[in-house]
Protein backbone atom coordinates (compact mmCIF):
# COMPACT_ATOMS: atom_id res chain seq x y z
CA UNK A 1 0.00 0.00 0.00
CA UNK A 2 1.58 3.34 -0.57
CA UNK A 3 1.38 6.46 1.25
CA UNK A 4 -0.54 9.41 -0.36
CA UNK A 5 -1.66 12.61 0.72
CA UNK A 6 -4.95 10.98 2.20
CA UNK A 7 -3.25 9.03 4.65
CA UNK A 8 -0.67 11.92 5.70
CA UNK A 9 -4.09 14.30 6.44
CA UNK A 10 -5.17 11.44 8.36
CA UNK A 11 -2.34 10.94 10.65
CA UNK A 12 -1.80 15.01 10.88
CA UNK A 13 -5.77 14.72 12.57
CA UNK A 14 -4.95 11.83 14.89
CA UNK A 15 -1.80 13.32 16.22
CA UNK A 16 -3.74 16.50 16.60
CA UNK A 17 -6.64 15.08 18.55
CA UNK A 18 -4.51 12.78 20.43
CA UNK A 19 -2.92 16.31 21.35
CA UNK A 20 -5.74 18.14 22.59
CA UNK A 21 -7.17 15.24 24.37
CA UNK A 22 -3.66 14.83 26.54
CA UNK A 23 -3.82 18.88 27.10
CA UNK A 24 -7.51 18.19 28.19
CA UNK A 25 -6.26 15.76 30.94
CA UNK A 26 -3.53 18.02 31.87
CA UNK A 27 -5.54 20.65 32.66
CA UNK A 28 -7.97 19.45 34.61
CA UNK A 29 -5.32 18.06 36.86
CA UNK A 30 -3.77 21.71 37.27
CA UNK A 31 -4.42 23.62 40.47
CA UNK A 32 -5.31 26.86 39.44
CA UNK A 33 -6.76 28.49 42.51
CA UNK A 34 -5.99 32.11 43.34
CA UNK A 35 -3.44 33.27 45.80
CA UNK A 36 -5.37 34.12 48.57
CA UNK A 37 -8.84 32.70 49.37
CA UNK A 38 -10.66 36.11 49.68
CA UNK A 39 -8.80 37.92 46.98
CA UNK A 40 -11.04 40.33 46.31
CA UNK A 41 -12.58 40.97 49.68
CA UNK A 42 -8.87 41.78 49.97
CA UNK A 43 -8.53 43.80 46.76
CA UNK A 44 -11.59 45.99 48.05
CA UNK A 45 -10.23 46.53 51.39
CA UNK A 46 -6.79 47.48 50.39
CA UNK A 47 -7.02 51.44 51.44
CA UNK A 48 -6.56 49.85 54.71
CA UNK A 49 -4.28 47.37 54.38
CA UNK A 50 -2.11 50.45 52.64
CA UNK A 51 -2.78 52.78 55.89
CA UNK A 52 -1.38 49.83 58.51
CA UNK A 53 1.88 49.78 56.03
CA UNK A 54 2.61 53.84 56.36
CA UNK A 55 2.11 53.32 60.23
CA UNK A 56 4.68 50.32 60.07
CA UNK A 57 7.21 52.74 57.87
CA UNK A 58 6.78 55.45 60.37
CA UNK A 59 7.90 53.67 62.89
CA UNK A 60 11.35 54.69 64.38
CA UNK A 61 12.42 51.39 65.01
CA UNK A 62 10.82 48.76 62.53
CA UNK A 63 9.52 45.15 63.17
CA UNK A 64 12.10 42.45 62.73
CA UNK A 65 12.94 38.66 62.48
CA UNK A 66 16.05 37.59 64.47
CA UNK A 67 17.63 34.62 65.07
CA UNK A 68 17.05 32.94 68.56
CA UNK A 69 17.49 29.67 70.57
CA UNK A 70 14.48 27.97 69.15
CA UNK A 71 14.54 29.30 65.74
CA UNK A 72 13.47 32.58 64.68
CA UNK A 73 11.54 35.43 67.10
CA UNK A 74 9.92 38.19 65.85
CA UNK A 75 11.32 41.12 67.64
CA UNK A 76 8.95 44.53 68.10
CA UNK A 77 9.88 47.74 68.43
CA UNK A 78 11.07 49.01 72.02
CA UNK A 79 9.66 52.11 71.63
CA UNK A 80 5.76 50.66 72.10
CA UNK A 81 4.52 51.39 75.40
CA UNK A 82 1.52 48.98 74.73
CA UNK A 83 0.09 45.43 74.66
CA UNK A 84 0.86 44.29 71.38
CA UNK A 85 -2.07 42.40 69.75
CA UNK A 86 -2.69 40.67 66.17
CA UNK A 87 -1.89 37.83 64.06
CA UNK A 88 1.01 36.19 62.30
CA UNK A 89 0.35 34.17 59.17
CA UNK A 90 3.81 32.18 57.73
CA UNK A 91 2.60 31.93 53.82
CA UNK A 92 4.48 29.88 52.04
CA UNK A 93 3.70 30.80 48.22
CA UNK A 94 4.50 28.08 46.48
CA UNK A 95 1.91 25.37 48.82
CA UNK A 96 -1.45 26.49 50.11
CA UNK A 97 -1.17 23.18 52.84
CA UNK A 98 1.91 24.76 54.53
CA UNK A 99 0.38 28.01 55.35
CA UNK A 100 0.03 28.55 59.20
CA UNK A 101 -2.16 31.51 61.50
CA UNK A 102 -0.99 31.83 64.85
CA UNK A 103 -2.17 34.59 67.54
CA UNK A 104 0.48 37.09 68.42
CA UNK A 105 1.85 35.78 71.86
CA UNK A 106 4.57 39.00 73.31
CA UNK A 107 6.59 38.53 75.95
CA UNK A 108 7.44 41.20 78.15
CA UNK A 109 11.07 41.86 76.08
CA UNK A 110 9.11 42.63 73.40
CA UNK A 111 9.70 39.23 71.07
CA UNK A 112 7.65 36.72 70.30
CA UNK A 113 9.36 32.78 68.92
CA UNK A 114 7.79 31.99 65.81
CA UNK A 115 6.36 28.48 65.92
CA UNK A 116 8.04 26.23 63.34
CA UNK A 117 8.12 22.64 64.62
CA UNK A 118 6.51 20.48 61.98
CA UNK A 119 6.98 23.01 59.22
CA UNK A 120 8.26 22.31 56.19
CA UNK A 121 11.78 23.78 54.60
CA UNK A 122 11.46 26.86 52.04
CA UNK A 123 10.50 30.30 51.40
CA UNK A 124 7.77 31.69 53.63
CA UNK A 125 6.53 35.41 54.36
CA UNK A 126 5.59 36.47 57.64
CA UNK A 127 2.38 38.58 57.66
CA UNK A 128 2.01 40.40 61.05
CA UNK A 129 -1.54 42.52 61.54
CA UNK A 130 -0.89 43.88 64.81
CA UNK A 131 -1.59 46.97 66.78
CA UNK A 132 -0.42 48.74 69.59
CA UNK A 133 -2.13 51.37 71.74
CA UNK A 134 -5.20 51.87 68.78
CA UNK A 135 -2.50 51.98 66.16
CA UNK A 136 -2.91 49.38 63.80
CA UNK A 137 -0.14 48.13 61.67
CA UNK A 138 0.86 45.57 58.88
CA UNK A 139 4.56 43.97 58.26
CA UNK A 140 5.61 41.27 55.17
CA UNK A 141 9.12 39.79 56.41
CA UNK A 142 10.72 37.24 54.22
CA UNK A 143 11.51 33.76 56.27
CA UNK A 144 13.82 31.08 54.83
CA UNK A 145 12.91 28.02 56.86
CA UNK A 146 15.94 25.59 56.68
């Protein structure tokens, strides 16, 4: 049997559904969901997630991660004469599942050991939403969990 042009338009259709059918599959496998799970409750409430970041940048002495006994602490400023109160969420981009909210806990140094037994290794941002004597404020620290 020889090969004409018939057969080669045949085989270029196979090969192309075969394609499409294998991209099908793909995709539905993908996880496409969206950053965060409230995106654009976030979106429409960013005027005030904006406001919390010029009260962090005013600060004299900003909020940092250090390096402690256990791991990493989160150390405040000195200068805060009040009860610091908020939330820390460690979001690690790349996996939804690794994610972790934790109440802010402050001892009376001013620091506060970030909880990272069980965790796994990688890139993670610490979120802080915290306030201090009616002042409310909003940090993003990069955390390299090793």
């Amino acid at each position: 049997m020889k090969f004409n042009w018939g057969h080669g338009i045949f085989t270029f259709y196979v090969i192309f559904v075969a394609t499409l059918v294998v991209v099908v599959i793909k995709s539905r496998t993908f996880d496409n969901s969206l950053v965060y799970e409230n995106y654009y409750a976030r979106d429409i409430n960013y005027q005030q997630e904006y406001d919390r970041r010029l009260n962090s940048n005013s600060l004299a002495d900003p909020l940092r991660i250090v390096s402690s006994d256990e791991g990493y602490a989160l150390q405040f400023p000195p200068s805060l004469e009040e009860k610091v109160e908020g939330t820390v969420l460690l979001y690690r981009p790349s996996t939804k599942s690794d994610d972790r909210r934790v109440a802010l806990e402050v001892n009376p140094e001013g620091t506060m050991s970030l909880p990272l037994r069980g965790m796994n290794p990688g890139r993670y941002e610490a979120i802080v939403e915290w306030q201090s004597g009616g002042v409310k404020y909003y940090d993003e620290l990069d955390l390299n969990i090793r």
